[in-house]
GROMACS .gro file of C-alpha atoms in nm:
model
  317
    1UNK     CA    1   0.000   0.000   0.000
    2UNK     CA    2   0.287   0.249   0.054
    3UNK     CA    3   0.401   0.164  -0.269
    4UNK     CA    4   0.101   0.217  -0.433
    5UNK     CA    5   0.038   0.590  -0.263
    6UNK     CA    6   0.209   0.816  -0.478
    7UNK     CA    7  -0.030   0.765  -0.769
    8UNK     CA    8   0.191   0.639  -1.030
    9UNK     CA    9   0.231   0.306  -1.209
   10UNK     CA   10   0.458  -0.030  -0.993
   11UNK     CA   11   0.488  -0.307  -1.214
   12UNK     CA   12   0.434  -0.678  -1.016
   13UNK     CA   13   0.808  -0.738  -1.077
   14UNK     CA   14   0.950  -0.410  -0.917
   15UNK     CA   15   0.663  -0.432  -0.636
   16UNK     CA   16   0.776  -0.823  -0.528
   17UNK     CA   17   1.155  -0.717  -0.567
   18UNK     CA   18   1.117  -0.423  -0.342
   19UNK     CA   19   0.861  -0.667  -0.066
   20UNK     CA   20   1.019  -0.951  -0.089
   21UNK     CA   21   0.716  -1.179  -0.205
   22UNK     CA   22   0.642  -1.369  -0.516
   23UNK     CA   23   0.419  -1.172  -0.840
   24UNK     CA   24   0.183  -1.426  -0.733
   25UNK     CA   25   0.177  -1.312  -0.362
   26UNK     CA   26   0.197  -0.950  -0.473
   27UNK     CA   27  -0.176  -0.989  -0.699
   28UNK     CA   28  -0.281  -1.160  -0.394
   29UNK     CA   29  -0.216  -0.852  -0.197
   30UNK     CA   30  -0.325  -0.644  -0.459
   31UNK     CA   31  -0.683  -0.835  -0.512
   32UNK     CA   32  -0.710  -0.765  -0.081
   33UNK     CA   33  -0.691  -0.378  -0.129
   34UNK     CA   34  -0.903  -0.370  -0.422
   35UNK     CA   35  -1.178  -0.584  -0.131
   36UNK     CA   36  -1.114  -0.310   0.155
   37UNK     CA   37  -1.236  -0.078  -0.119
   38UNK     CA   38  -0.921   0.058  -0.289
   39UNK     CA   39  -0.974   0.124  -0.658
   40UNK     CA   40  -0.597  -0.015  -0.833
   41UNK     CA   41  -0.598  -0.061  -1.210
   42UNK     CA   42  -0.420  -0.328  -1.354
   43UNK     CA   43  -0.226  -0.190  -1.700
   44UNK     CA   44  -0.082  -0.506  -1.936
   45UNK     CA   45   0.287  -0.369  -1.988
   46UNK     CA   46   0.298  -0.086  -1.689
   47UNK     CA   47   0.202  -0.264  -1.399
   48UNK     CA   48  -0.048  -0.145  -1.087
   49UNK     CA   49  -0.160   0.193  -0.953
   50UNK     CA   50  -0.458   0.339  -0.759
   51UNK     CA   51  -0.702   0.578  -0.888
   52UNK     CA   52  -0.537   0.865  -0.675
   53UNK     CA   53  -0.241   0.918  -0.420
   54UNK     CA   54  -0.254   0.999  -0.090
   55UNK     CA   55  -0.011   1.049   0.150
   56UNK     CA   56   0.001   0.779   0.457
   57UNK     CA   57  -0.069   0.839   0.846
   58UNK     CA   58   0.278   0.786   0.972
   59UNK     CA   59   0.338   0.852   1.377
   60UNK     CA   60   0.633   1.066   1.336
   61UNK     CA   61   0.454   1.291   1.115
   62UNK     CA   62   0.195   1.335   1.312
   63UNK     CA   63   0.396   1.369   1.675
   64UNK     CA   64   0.624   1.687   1.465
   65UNK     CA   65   0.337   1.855   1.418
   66UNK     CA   66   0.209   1.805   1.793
   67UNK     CA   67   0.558   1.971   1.894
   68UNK     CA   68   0.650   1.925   2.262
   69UNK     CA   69   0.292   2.008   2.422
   70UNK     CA   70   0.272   1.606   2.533
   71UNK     CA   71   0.444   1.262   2.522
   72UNK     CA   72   0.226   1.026   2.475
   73UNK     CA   73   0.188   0.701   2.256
   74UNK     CA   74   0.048   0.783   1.930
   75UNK     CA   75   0.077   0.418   1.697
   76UNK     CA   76  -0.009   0.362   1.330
   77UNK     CA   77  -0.142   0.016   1.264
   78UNK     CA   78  -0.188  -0.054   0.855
   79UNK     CA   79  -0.523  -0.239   0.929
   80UNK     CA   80  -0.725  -0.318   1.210
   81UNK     CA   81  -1.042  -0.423   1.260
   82UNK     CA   82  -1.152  -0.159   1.437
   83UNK     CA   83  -0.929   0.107   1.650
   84UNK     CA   84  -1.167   0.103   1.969
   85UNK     CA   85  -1.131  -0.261   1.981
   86UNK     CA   86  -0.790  -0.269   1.977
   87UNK     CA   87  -0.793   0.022   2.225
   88UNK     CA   88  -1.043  -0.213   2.460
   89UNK     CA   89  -0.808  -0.481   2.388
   90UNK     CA   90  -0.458  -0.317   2.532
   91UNK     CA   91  -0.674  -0.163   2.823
   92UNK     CA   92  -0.761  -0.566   2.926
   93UNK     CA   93  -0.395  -0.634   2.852
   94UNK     CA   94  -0.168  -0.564   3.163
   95UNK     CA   95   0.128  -0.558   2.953
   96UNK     CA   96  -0.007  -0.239   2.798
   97UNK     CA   97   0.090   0.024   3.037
   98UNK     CA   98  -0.212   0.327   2.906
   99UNK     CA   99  -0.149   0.685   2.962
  100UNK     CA  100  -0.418   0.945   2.881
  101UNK     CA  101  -0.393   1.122   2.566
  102UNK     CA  102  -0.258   0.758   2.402
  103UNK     CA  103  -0.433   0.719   2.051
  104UNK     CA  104  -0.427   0.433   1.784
  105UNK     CA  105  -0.493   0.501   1.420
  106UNK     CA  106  -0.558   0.268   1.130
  107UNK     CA  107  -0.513   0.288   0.766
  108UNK     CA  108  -0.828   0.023   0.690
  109UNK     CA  109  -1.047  -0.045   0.936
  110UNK     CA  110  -1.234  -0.392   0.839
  111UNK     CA  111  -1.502  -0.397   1.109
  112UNK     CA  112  -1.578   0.002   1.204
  113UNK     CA  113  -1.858   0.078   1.394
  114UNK     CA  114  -2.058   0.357   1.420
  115UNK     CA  115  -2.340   0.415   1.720
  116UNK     CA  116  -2.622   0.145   1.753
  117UNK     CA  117  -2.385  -0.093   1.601
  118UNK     CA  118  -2.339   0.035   1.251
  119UNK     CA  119  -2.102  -0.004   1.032
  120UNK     CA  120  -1.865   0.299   0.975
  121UNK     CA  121  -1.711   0.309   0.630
  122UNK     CA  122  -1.342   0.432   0.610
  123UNK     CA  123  -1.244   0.483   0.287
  124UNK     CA  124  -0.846   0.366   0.269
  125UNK     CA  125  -0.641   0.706   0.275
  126UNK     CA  126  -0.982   0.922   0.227
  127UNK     CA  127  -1.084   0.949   0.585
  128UNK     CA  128  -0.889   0.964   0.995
  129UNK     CA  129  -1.020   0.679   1.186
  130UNK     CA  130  -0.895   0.664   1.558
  131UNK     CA  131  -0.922   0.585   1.917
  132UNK     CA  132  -0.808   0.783   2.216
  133UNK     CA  133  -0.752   0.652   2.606
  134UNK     CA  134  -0.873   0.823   2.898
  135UNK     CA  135  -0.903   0.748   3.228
  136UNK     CA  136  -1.191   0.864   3.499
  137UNK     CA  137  -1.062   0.821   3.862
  138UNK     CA  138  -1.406   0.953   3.986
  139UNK     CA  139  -1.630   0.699   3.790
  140UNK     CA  140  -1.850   0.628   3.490
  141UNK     CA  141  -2.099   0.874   3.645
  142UNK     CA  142  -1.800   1.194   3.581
  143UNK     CA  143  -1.815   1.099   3.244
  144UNK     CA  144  -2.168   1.296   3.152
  145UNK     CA  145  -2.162   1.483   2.838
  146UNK     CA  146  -1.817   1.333   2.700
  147UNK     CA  147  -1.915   1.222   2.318
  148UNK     CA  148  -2.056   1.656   2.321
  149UNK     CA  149  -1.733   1.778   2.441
  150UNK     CA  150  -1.548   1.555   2.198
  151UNK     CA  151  -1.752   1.703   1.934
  152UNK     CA  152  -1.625   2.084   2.092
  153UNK     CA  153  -1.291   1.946   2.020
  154UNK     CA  154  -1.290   1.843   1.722
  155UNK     CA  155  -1.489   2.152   1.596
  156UNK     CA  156  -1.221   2.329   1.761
  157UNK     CA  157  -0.937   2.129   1.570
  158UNK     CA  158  -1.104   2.206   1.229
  159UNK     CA  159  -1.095   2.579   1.249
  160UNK     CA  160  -0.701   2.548   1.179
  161UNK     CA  161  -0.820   2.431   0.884
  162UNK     CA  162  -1.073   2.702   0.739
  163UNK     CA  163  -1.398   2.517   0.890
  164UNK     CA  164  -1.556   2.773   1.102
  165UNK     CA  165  -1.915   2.646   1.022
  166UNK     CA  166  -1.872   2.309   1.156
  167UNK     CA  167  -2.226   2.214   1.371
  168UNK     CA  168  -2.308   1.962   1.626
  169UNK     CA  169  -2.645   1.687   1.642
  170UNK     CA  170  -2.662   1.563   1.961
  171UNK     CA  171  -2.521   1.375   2.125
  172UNK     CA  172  -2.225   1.247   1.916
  173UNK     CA  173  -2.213   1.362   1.515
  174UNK     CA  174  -2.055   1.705   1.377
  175UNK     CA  175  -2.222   1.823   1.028
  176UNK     CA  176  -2.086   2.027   0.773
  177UNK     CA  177  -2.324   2.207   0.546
  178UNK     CA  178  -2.605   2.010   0.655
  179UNK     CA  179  -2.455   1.668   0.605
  180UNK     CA  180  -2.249   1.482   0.868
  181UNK     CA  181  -1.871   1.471   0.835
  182UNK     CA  182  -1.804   1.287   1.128
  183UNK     CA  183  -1.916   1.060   1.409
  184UNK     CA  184  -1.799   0.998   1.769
  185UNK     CA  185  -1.797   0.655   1.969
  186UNK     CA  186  -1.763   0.643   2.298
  187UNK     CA  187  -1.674   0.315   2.508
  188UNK     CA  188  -1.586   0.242   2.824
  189UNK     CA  189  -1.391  -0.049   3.058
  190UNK     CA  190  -1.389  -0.100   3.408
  191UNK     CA  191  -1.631  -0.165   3.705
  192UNK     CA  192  -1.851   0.018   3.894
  193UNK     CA  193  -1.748   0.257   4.187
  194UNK     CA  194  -1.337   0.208   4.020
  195UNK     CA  195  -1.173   0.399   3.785
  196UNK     CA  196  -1.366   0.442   3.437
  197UNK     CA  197  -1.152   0.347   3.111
  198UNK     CA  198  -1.279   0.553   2.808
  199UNK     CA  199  -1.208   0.496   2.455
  200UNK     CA  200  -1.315   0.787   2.256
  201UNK     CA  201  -1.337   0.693   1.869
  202UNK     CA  202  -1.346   0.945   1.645
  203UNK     CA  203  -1.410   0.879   1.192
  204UNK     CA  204  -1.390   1.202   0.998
  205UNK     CA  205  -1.437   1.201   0.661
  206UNK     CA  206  -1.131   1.383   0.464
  207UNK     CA  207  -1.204   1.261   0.145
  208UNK     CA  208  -1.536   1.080   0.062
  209UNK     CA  209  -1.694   1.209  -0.290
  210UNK     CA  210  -2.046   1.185  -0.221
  211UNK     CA  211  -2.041   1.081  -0.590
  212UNK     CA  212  -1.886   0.755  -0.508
  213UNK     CA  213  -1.964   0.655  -0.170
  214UNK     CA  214  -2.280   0.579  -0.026
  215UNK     CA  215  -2.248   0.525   0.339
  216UNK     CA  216  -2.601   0.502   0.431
  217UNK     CA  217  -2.727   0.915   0.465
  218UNK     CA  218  -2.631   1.233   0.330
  219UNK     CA  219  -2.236   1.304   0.413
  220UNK     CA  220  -1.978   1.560   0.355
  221UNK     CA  221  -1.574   1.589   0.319
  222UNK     CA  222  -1.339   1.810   0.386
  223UNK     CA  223  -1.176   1.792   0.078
  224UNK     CA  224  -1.483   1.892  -0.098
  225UNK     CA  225  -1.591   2.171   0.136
  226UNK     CA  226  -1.217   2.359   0.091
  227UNK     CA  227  -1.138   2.217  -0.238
  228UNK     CA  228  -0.851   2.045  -0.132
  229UNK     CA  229  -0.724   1.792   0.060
  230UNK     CA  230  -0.550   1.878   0.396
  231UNK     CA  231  -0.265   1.704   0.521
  232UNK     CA  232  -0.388   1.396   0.744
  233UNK     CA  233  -0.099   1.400   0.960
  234UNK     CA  234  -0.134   1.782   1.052
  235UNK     CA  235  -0.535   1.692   1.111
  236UNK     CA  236  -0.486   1.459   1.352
  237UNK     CA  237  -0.232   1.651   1.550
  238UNK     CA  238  -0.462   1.959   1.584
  239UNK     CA  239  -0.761   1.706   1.645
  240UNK     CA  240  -0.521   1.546   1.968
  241UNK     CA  241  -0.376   1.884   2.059
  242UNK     CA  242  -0.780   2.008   2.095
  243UNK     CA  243  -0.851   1.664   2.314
  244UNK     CA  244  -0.524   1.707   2.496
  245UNK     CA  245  -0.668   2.068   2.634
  246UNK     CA  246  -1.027   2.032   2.667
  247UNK     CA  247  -0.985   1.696   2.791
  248UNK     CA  248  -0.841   1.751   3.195
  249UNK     CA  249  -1.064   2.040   3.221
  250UNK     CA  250  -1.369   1.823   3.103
  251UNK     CA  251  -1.261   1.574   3.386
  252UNK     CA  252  -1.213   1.813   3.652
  253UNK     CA  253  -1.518   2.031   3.595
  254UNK     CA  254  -1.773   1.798   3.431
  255UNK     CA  255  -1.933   1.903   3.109
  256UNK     CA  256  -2.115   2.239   3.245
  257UNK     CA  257  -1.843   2.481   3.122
  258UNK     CA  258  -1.889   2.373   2.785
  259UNK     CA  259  -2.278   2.381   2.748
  260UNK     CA  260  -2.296   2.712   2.608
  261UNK     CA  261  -2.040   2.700   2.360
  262UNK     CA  262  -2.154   2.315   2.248
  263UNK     CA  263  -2.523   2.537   2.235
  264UNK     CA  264  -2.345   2.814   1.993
  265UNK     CA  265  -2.295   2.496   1.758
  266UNK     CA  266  -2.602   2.283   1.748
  267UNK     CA  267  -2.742   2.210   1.442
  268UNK     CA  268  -3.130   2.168   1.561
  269UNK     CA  269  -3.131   2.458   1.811
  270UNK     CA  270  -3.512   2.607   1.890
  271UNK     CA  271  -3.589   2.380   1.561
  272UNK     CA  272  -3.879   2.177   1.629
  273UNK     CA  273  -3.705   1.781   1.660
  274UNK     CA  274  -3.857   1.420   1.650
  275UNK     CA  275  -3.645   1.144   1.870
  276UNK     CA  276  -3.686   0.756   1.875
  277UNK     CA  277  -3.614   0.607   2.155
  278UNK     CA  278  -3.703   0.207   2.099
  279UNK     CA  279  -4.083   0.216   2.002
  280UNK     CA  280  -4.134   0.547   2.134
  281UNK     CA  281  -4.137   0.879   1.952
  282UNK     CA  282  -4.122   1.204   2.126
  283UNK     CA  283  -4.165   1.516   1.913
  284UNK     CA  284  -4.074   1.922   2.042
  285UNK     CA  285  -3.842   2.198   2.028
  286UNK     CA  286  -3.507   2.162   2.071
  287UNK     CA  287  -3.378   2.394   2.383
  288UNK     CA  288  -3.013   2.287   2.406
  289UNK     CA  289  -2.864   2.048   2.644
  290UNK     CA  290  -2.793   2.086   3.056
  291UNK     CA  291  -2.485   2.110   3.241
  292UNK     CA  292  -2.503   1.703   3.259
  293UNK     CA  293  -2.498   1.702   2.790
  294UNK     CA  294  -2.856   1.552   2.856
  295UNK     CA  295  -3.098   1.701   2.585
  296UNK     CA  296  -3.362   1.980   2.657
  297UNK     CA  297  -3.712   1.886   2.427
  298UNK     CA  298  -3.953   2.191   2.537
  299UNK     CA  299  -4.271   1.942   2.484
  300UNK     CA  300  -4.650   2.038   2.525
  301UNK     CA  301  -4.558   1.935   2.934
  302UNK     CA  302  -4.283   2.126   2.962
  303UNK     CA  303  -3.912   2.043   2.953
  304UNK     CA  304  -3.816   1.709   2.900
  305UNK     CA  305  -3.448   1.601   2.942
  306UNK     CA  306  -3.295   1.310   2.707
  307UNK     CA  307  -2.997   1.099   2.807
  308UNK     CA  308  -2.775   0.921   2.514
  309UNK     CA  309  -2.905   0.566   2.495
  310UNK     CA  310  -3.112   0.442   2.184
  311UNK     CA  311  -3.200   0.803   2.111
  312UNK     CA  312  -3.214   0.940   1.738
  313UNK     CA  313  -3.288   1.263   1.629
  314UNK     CA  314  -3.382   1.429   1.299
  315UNK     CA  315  -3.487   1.769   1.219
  316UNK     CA  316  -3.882   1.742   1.174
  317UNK     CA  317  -3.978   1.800   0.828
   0.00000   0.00000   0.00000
């Protein structure tokens, strides 16, 4: 794949020379990108090469452009199944010594997930798909309104970037222009009354023509919003630098501080909403959130607060 990144044309002779497989190995390889969804053309006489470039994630890059403001584990895996699960998996693992701010990234994710159990699609080299650690010494219970603060941050991040417009649906997806750009998962390990182990997933899509990808609703990209495509590496460094600030004063002062900015941003505000929530369906206006991230509806019985769960929410046409 890091062959293949630049663009141009590899023949199957110069690619097994330079990996050390057989041609046969190397189509092998070749056929497995083209099935995690990367478009290579095969050209009799000139070899392989993928329908565009793109530069790779690469941990160095992205710990340069973080500077000196925190040293912390930031790893690159080429393809994992999904980055929260491998987060989940070195939080069970004593061996794995966490500290907060730690983040895994992956080039191909083969089994994303987005909330309810959906799949997210991660377009190889077209979108940043990672997982953060954090740790709660006070309890699941201080971790109220962390997917909305998340969203803050990464909101935040973006405007290094030229995206001032960026908006928030409660509780967990940031929208662009009306269409969502990216999604936030939050997990968590450990056992009640003991320290709470968060893993904060985060898939943004950087470049996802909503020409050729249909991931299930209306979506935007970055690259198509500033027509062009920004640096990965540089994105996730301001997206870590953001979570590396908000985060300790998140888990010292709960989520209150940041109601009214997380307010300034949502997408629905004094619209009137419809939620699901399993076979119930609760309709009003949307009147923010509380100093908790729970959801104000201003129903025909006053206000009603919503907390995360099996909630959806759609603007009420």
């Amino acid at each position: 794949m890091a062959l293949l990144s630049d663009g141009h044309f590899h023949s199957g002779e110069t690619i097994a020379q330079q990996v050390g497989l057989s041609r046969t190995a190397v189509a092998g390889h070749i056929s497995q990108l083209s099935d995690w969804g990367l478009d290579v053309f095969k050209v009799k006489g000139k070899g392989y090469r993928l329908e565009r470039g793109f530069s790779l994630l690469n941990a160095e890059s992205i710990k340069k452009h973080l500077g000196n403001t925190k040293r912390a584990m930031i790893d690159v895996e080429s393809v994992l199944p999904s980055t929260n699960t491998e987060m989940k998996k070195r939080i069970a693992n004593a061996r794995h010594e966490l500290a907060d701010g730690d983040a895994i990234f992956a080039e191909i994710q083969t089994a994303g997930r987005g909330r309810h159990g959906r799949t997210w699609l991660a377009p190889i080299g077209g979108s940043l798909t990672f997982s953060m650690y954090w740790s709660f010494p006070d309890g699941y219970q201080s971790m109220a309104g962390l997917s909305l603060m998340v969203g803050l941050a990464v909101c935040e991040a973006l405007k290094d970037f030229g995206v001032d417009d960026a908006e928030l649906k409660w509780p967990n997806d940031i929208y662009l222009q009306g269409k969502k750009l990216a999604g936030i998962l939050i997990e968590v390990e450990g056992q009640i009354g003991a320290t709470a182990h968060s893993v904060i997933g985060i898939g943004l899509n950087v470049c996802v023509p909503d020409s050729q990808y249909d991931v299930g609703q209306p979506h935007s990209d970055l690259t198509s919003y500033l027509g062009h495509t920004p640096d990965r590496n540089s994105l996730a460094a301001a997206i870590i630098k953001s979570l590396w600030t908000l985060l300790p004063k998140f888990t010292q002062q709960g989520f209150g501080p940041f109601a009214p900015h997380w307010e300034a941003l949502d997408l629905y505000a004094d619209k009137r909403i419809v939620l699901q929530m399993g076979e119930k369906r609760f309709s009003g206006i949307d009147r923010g959130v509380d100093a908790s991230g729970a959801l104000l509806v201003e129903t025909q019985d006053g206000i009603t607060r919503f907390h995360g769960g099996e909630v959806s929410l759609r603007g009420n046409r």
